[in-house]
Coordinates of C-alpha atoms in Angstrom, one line a residue:
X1 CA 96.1 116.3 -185.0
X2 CA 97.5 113.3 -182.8
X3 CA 100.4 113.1 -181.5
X4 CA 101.9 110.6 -184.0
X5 CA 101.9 113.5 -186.4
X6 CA 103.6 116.0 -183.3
X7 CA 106.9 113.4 -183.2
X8 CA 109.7 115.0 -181.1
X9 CA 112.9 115.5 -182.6
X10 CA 116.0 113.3 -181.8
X11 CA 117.3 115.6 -179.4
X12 CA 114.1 116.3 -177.7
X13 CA 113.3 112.2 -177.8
X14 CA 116.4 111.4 -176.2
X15 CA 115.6 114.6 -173.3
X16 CA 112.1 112.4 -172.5
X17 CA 113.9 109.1 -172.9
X18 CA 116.6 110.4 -170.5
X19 CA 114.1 111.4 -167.7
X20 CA 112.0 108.2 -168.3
X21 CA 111.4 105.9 -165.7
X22 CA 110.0 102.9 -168.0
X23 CA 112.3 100.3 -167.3
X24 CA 114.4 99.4 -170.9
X25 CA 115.5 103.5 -170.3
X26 CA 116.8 102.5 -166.3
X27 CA 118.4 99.5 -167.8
X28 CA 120.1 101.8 -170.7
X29 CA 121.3 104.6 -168.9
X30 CA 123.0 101.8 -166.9
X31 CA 125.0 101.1 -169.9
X32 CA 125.4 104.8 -171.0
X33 CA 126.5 105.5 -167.5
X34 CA 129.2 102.6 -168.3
X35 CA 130.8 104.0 -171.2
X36 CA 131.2 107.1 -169.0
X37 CA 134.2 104.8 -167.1
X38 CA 135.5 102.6 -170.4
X39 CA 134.4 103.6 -173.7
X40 CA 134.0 101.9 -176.5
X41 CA 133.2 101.9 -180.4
X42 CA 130.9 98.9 -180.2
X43 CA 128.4 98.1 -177.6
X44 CA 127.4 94.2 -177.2
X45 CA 124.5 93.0 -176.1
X46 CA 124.2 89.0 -175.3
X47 CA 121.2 86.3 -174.3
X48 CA 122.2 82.8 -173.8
X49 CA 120.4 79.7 -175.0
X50 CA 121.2 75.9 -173.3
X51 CA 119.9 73.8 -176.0
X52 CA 119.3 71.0 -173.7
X53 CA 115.5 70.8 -174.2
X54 CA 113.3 72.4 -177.1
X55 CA 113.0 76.1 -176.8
X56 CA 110.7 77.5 -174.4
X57 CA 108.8 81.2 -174.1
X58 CA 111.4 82.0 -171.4
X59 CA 114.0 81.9 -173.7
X60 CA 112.5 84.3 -176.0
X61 CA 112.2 86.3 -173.3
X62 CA 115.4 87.2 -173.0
X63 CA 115.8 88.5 -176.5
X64 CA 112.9 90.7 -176.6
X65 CA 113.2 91.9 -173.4
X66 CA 117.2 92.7 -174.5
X67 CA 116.1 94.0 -177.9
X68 CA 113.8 96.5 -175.9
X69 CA 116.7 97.6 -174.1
X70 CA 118.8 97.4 -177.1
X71 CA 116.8 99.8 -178.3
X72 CA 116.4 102.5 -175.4
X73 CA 120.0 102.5 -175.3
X74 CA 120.7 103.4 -179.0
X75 CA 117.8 106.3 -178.5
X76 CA 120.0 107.5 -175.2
X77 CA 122.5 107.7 -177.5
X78 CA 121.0 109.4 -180.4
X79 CA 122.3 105.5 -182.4
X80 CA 125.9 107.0 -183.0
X81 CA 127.3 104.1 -181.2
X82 CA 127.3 100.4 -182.8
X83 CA 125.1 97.6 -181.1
X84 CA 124.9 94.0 -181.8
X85 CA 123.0 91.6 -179.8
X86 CA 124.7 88.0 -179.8
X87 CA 122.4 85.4 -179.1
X88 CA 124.8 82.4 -177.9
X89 CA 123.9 78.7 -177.4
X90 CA 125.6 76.9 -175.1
X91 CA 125.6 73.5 -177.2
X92 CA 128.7 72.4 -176.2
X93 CA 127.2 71.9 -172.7
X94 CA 127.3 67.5 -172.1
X95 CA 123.5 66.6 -172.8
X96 CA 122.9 65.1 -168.5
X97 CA 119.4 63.9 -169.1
X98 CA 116.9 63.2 -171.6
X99 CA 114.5 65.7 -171.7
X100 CA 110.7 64.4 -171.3
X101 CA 109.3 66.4 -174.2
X102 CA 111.3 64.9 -177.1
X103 CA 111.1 61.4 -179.4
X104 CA 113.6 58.4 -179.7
X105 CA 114.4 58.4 -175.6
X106 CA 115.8 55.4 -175.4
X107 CA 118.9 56.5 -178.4
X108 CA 119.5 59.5 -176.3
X109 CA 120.3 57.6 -173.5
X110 CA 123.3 56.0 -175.0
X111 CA 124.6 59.5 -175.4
X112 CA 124.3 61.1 -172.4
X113 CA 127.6 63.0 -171.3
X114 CA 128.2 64.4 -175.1
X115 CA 128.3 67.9 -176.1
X116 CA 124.8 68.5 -177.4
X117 CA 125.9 69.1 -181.1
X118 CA 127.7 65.2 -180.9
X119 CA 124.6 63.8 -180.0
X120 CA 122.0 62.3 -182.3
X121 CA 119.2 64.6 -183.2
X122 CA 116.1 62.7 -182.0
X123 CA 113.8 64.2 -183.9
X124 CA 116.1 62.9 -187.5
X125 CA 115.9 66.4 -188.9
X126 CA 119.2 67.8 -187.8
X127 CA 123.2 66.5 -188.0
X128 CA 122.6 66.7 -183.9
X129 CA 120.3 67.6 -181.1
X130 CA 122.1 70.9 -180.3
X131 CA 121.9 72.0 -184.3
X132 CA 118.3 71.0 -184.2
X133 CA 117.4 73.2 -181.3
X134 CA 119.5 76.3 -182.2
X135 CA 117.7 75.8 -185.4
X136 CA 114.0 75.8 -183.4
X137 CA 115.6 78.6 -181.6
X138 CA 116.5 80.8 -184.5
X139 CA 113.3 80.0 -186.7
X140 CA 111.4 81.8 -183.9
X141 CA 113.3 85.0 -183.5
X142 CA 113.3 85.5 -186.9
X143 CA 109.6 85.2 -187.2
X144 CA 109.6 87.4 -185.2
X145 CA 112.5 89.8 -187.2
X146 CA 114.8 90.5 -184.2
X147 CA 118.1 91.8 -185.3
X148 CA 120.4 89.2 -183.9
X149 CA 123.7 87.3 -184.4
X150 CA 123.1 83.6 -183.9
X151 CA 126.8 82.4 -181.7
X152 CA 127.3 78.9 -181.1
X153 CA 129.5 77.7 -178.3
X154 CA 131.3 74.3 -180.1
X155 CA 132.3 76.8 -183.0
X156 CA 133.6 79.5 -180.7
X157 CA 135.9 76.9 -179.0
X158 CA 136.9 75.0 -181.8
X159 CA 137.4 77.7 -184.2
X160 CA 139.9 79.3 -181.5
X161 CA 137.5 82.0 -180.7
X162 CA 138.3 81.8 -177.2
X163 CA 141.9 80.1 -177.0
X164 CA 143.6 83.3 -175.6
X165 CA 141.5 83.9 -172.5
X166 CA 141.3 79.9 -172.2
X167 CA 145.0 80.5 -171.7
X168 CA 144.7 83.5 -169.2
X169 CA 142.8 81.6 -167.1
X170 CA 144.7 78.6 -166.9
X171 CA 147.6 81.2 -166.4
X172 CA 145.4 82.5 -163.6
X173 CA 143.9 79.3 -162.1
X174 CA 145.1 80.0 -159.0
X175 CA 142.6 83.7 -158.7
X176 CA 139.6 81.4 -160.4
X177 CA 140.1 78.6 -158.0
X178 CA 140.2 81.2 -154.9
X179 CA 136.8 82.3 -155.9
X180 CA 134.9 79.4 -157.2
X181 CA 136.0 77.1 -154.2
X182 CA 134.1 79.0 -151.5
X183 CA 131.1 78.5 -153.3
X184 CA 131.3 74.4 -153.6
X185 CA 130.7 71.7 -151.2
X186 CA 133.5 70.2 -149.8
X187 CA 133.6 66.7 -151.8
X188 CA 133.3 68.8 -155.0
X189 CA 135.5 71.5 -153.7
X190 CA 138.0 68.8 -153.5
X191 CA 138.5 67.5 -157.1
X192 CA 136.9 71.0 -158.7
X193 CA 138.8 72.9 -161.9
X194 CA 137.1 74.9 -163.9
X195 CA 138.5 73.1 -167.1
X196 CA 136.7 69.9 -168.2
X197 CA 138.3 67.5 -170.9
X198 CA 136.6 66.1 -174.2
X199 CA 137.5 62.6 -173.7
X200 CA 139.1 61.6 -176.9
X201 CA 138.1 58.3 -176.6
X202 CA 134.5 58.6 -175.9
X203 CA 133.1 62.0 -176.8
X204 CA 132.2 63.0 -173.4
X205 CA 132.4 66.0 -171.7
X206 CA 134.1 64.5 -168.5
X207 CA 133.8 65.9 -164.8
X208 CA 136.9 64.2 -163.5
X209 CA 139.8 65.3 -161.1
X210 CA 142.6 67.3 -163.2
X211 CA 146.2 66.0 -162.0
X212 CA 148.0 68.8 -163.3
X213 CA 147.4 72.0 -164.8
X214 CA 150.8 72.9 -167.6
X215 CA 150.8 76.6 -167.5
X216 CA 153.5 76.8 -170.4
X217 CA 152.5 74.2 -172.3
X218 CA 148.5 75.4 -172.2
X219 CA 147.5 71.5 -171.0
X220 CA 145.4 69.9 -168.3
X221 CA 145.9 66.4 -167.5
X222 CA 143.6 63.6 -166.1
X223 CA 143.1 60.2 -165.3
X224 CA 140.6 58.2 -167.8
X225 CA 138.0 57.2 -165.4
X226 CA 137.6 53.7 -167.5
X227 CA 141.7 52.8 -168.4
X228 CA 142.7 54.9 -165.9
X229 CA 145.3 55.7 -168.6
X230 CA 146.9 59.5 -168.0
X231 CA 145.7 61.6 -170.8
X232 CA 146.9 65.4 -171.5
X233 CA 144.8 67.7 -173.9
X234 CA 145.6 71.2 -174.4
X235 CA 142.8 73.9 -172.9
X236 CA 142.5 75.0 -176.5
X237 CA 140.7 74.5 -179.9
X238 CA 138.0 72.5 -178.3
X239 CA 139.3 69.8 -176.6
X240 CA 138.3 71.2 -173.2
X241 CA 135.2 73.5 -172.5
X242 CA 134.6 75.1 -169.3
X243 CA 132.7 74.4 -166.0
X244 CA 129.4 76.8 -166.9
X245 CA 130.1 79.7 -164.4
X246 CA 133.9 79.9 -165.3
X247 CA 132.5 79.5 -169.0
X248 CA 130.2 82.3 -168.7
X249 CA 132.6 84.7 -167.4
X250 CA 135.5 83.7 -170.0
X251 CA 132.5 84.7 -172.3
X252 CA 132.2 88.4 -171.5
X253 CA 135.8 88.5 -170.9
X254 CA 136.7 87.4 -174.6
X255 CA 133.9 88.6 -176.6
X256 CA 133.6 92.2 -174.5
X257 CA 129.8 91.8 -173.3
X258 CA 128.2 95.0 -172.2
X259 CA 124.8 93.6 -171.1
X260 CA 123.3 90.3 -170.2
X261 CA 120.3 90.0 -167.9
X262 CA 119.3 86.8 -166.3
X263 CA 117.1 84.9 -164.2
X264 CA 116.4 85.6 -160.9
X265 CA 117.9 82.1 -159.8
X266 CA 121.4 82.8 -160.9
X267 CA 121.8 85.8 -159.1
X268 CA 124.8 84.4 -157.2
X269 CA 126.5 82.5 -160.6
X270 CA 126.2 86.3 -161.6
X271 CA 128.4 87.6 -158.8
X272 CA 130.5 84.9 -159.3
X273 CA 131.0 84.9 -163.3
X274 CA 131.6 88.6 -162.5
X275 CA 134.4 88.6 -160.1
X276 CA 136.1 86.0 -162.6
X277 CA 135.4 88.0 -165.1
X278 CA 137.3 90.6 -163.3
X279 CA 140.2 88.5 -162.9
X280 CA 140.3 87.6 -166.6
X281 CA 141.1 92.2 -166.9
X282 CA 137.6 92.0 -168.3
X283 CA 134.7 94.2 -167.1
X284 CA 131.3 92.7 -166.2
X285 CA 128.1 93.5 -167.9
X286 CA 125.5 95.4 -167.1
X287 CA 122.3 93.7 -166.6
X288 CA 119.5 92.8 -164.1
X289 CA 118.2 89.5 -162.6
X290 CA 114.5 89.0 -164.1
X291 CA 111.5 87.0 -161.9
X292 CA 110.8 83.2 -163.2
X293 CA 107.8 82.0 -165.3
X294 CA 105.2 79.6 -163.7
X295 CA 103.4 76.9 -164.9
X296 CA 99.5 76.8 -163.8
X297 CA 100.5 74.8 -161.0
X298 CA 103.1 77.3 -159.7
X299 CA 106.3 75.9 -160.7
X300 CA 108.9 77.6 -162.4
X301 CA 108.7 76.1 -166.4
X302 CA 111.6 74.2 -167.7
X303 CA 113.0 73.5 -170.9
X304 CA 113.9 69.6 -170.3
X305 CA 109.8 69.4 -168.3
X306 CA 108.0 70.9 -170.8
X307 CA 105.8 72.5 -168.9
X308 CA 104.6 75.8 -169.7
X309 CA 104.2 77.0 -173.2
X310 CA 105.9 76.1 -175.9
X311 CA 106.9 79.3 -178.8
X312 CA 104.6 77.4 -181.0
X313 CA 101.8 77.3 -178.7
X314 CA 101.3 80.9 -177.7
X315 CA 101.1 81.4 -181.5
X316 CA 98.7 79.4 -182.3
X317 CA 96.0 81.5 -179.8
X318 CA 97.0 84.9 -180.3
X319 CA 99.7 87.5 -182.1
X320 CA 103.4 87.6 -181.4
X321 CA 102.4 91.3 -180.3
X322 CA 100.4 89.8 -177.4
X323 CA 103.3 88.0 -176.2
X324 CA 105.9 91.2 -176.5
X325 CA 103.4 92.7 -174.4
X326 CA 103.8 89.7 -171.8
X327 CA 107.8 89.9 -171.6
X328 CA 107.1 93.9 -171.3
X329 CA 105.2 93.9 -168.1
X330 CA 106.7 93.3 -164.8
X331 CA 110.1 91.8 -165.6
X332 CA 111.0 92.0 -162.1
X333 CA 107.4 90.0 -161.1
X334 CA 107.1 86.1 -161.2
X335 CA 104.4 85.5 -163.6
X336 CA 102.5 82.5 -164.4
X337 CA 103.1 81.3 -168.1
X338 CA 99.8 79.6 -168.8
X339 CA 96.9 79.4 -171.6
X340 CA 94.8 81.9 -169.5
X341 CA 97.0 84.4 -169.5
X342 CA 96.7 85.0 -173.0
X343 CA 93.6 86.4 -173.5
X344 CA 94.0 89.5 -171.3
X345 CA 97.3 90.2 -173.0
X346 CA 95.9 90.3 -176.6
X347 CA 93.4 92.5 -175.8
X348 CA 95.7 94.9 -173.1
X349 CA 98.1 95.4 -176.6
X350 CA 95.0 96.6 -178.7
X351 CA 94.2 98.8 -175.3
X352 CA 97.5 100.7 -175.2
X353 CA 98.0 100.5 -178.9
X354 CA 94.4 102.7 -179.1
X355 CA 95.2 104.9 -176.5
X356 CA 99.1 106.0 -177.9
X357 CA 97.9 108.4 -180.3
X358 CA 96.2 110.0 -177.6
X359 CA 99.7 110.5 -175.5
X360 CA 102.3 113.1 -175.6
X361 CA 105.9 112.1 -176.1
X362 CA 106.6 111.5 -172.6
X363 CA 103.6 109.3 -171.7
X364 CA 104.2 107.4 -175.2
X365 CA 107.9 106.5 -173.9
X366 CA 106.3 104.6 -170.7
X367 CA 103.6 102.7 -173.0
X368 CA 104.4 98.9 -173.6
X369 CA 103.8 99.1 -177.4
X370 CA 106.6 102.4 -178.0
X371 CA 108.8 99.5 -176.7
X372 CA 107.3 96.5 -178.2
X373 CA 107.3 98.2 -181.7
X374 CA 111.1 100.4 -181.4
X375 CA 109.3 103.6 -181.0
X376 CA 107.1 103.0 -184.2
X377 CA 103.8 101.1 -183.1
X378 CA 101.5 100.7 -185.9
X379 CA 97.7 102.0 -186.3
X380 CA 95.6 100.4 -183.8
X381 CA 92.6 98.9 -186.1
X382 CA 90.8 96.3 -184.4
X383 CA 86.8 96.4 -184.3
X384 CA 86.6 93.6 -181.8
X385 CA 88.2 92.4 -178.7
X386 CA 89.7 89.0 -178.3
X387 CA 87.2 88.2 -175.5
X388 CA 84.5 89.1 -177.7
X389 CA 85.4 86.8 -180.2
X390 CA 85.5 84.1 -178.1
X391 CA 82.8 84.8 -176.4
X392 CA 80.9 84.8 -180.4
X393 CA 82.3 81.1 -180.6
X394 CA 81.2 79.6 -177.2
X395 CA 77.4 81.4 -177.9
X396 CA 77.0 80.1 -181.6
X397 CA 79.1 76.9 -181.3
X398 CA 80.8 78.4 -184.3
X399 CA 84.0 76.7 -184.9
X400 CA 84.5 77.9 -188.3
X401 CA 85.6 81.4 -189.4
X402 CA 83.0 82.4 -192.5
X403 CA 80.7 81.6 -189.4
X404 CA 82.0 84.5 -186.9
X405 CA 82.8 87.0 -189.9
X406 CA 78.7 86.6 -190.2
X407 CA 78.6 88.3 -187.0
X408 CA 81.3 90.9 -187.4
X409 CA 80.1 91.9 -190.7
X410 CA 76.7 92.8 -189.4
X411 CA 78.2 94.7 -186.3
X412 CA 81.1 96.5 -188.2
X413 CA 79.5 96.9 -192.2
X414 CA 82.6 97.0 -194.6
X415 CA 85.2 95.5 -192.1
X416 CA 86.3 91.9 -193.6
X417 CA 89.1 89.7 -194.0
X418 CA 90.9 91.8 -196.7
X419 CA 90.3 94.9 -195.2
X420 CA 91.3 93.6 -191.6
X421 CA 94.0 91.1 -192.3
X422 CA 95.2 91.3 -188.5
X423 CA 91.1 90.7 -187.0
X424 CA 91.1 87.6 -189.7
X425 CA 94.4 86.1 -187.6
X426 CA 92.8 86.5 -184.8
X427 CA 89.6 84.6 -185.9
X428 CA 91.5 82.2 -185.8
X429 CA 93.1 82.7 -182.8
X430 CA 90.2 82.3 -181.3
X431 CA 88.8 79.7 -183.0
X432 CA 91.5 77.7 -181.5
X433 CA 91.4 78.8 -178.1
X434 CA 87.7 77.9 -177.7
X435 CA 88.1 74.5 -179.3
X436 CA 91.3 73.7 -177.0
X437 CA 90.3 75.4 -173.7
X438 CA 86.3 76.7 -173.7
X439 CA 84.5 73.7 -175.0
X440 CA 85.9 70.6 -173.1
X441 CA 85.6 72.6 -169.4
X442 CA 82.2 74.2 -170.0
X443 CA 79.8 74.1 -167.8
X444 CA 76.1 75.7 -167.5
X445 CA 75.1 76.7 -164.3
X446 CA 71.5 76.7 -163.3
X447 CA 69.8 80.0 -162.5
X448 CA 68.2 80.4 -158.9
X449 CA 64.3 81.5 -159.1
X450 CA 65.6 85.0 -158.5
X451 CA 67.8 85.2 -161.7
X452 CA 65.5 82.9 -163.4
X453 CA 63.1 85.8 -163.0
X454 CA 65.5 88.5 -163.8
X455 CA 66.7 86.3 -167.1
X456 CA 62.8 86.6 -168.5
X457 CA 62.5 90.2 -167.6
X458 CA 65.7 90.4 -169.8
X459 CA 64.5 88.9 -172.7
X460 CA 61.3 90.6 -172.3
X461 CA 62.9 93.5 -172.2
X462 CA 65.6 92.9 -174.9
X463 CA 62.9 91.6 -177.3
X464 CA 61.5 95.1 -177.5
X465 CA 64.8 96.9 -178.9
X466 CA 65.1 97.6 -182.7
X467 CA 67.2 94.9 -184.4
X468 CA 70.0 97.9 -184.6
X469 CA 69.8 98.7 -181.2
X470 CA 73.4 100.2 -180.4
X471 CA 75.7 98.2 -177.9
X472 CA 75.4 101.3 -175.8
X473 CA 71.4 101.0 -175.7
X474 CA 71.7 97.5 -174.8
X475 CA 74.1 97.8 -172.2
X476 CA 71.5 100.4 -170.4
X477 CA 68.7 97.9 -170.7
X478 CA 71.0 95.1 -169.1
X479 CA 71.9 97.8 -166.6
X480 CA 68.6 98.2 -165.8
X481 CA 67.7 94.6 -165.6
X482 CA 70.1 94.3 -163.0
X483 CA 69.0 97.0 -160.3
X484 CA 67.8 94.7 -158.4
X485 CA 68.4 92.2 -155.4
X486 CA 70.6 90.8 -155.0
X487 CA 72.6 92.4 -157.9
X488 CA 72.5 96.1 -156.2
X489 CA 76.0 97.4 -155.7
X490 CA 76.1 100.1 -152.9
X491 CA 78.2 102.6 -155.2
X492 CA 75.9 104.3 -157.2
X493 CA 76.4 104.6 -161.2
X494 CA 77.1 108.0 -163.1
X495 CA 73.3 108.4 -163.8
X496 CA 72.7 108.8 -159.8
X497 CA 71.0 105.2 -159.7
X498 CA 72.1 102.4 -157.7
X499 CA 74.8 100.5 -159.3
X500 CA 75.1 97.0 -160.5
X501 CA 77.2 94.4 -159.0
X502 CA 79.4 92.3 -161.4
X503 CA 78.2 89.5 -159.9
X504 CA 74.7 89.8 -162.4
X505 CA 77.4 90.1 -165.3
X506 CA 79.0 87.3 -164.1
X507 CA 75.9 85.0 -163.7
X508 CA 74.7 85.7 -167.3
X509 CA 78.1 84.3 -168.7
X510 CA 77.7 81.6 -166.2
X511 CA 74.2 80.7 -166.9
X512 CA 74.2 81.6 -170.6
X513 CA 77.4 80.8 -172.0
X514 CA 79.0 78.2 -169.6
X515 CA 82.2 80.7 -168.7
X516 CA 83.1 82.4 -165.7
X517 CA 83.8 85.7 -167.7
X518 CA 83.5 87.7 -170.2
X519 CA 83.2 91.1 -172.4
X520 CA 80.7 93.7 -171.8
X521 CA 77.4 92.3 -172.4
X522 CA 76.0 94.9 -174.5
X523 CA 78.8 94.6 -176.9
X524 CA 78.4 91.0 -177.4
X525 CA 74.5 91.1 -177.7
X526 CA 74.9 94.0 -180.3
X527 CA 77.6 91.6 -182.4
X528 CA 75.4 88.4 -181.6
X529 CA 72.0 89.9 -182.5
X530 CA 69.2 90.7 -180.4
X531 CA 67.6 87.7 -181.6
X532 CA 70.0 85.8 -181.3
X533 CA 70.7 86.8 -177.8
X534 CA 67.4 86.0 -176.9
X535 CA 67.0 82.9 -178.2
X536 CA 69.7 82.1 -176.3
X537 CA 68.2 83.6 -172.9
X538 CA 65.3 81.0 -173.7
X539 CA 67.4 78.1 -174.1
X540 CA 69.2 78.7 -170.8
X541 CA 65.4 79.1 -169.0
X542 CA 64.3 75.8 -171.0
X543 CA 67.3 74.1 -169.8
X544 CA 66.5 74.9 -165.9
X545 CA 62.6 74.6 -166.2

């Protein structure tokens, strides 16, 4: 019986979650611990979008990585306590630049300064740029079925959402001025308020000096910068937004926010937003500061850039699962976010997802997919590794599907597209991968005489198996193909003889195949075909005769 069918009770769950060390249940107990000092009916959980470029993989981040602890938390709690998870955009925000990943520059141009859901939508899809990124936004997290609320800032402030802590702060400009000042230069310092005006002449958000600050009549008043004409707007019903870390912390003061987390370079808006929080009588959120994502060449990703990956990109070569798993690991680690990172992370989700059944509770509450999944991970059913696969494409050139279920079929008899509707995506997967990344950089490299030599006793050797020839069998005879010079590894091997280095692994992928890497060899040869396999061997020795 596995322990799937051995599933603790509620009580006994939330004793394992409660001595769990996996990092959702640190962050949870944080909020648990919380309630202890104010309690509440409702606890809100927040991620913020600024729709100022298209939405990156960082940004969904956020929400899974929230959702997880979401979902900790309501286990802690045995879910007798109401959550919701706001997912705000900030598209009130003036658009400062053009991004470099979008259409129709030269139009934006002309509306720089705007509040992102006044400006044109480039793309000539949306009523503005703002609604046609929160719409990009909110198409991917509900592909991906998060349970969210979708909050947009402009509506917030014009709807009057916010117009009575808009009002305590200007009542309390004097507290929110003492604590953002230290924290500006001194030629900003000197014109700084954290209110900023809509001009009603132009549209603009406006960073200008503010003359006077009307405490009973809820105003500001400024200077137009161009007819230098005083104007006076009141703080409320979206005429003025807020300076971003003032804005922030008006935020979790008028909505009540429990938790937010958020990147490691905002650590100090965090302590700032939180002490003005404070002086708004509201109580900061829980939260923690997670490590950046890296492009290949080492430089944190950017929504306005491009660089990095794009939602859209990561699933077209692998499964959303694959890139839960990512957000899951190492919160606390920078990480690069580039095309080779995905291959390792759709097969490390089949890895843990095989092994959970073979857990007990406590070990199953510190593997990636109990989290990933809310504590209900599905069957793990997947014949083949993603490294496999496209290691099947690069060797056979085949670049269509019916080609590579050929293979499968004769490795795995019965499995097929209708009876593995998750292997069939991933066909595809990496179908796609090969033809973006393997094929334009691959490169054969030519044998030396002494791995020319040990490539023909290979074949020789391979030739002699029975067509169905385990993958375990094979992987002996490549074994023993490789005890020799300079291949020896000075560990020995569970059989007592002398082990094998990976550098002969390596060199048949790299002599063979073209790639640096790639699955165990026996397991490929047994999918691929003996003949196949050496066929292939001779092509590589007729291609360095």
């Amino acid at each position: 019986m596995s322990t799937l069918d051995l599933a603790p009770s509620p009580s006994d769950l939330r004793s394992l979650a409660e001595q769990s060390n996996a990092w959702p249940f640190e962050q949870a107990k944080a909020i648990v611990a919380r309630l202890k000092k104010k309690p509440k009916d409702e606890v809100l959980f927040e991620t913020g979008y600024g729709p100022s470029g298209l939405p990156h993989i960082g940004t969904f981040g956020e929400v899974a990585r929230t959702t997880m602890v979401r979902h900790a938390f309501r286990v802690l709690t045995d879910d007798k306590i109401k959550t919701r998870l706001l997912a705000f955009s900030d598209d009130m925000d003036g658009l400062r630049k053009v991004p470099d990943n979008v259409p129709n520059k030269e139009m934006l141009e002309k509306h720089l300064g705007k509040p992102l859901t006044t400006v044109p939508d480039p793309f000539g899809t949306h009523p503005s740029f703002g609604a046609h990124n929160n719409a990009r936004l909110r198409a991917f997290l509900d592909t991906f079925e998060f349970d969210y609320e979708f909050a947009s800032s402009t509506q917030y402030y014009k709807s009057g959402r916010f117009d009575a802590t808009l009002l305590m702060m200007l009542e309390r400009i004097d507290k929110v001025m003492a604590i953002m000042l230290p924290s500006l230069r001194e030629e900003r310092a000197a014109s700084y308020s954290p209110f900023l005006p809509i001009c009603p002449r132009t549209g603009a958000v406006l960073y200008v000096p503010i003359s006077e600050h009307d405490v009973k009549a809820g105003t500001i008043s400024y200077d137009d910068p161009e007819t230098k004409d005083r104007v006076t707007l009141p703080v409320t019903g979206g005429h003025c937004k807020l300076q971003w870390k003032p804005d922030w912390a008006m935020r979790w003061a008028a909505l009540g926010v429990d938790y937010e987390m958020a990147g490691k370079d905002l650590i100090d808006s965090v302590k700032l937003s939180g002490k003005i929080c404070a002086a708004l009588d509201g109580l900061p959120p829980e939260g923690f500061n997670y490590e950046l994502f890296l492009d290949e060449k080492g430089q944190k990703i950017s929504k306005s850039k491009g660089n990095g990956l794009t939602i859209d990109e990561w699933l077209r070569y692998a499964s959303p699962e694959s890139l839960s798993l990512f957000m899951y690991r190492e919160p606390k680690s920078a990480k690069r976010l580039y095309f080779d990172v995905i291959p390792r992370n759709v097969d490390d989700y089949q890895q843990f997802l095989e092994g959970y059944p073979r857990q007990d509770a406590r070990q199953q509450l510190a593997n990636p997919v109990w989290h990933i999944h809310a504590g209900h991970p599905p069957k793990a059913d997947m014949p083949v590794t993603f490294q496999l696969l496209l290691t099947l494409v690069s060797s056979s050139n085949a670049e269509n599907a019916a080609t590579l279920w050929g293979f499968i079929g004769r490795y795995r008899p019965g499995v097929t597209p209708q009876t593995h509707p998750k292997l069939d995506a991933m066909v595809g997967y990496a179908i796609n991968y090969y033809r973006d990344f393997v094929a334009p950089t691959k490169q054969f490299r030519q044998p030396t005489d002494v791995e020319r030599a040990a490539l023909q006793d290979l074949r020789d050797a391979l030739s002699q198996l029975p067509a169905d020839a385990s993958a375990e069998d094979i992987q002996n005879v490549v074994y023993e193909i490789g005890r020799r010079e300079p291949f020896l590894d000075t560990k020995k091997a569970k059989d007592g003889k002398p082990g094998v280095s990976l550098d002969w692994f390596n060199m048949l992928y790299q002599v063979l195949l073209g790639q640096e890497k790639g699955p165990r060899f026996g397991s490929f040869v047994a999918v691929y075909g003996l003949a196949n396999a050496v066929a292939m061997i001779d092509g590589a020795l007729a291609r360095s005769a």
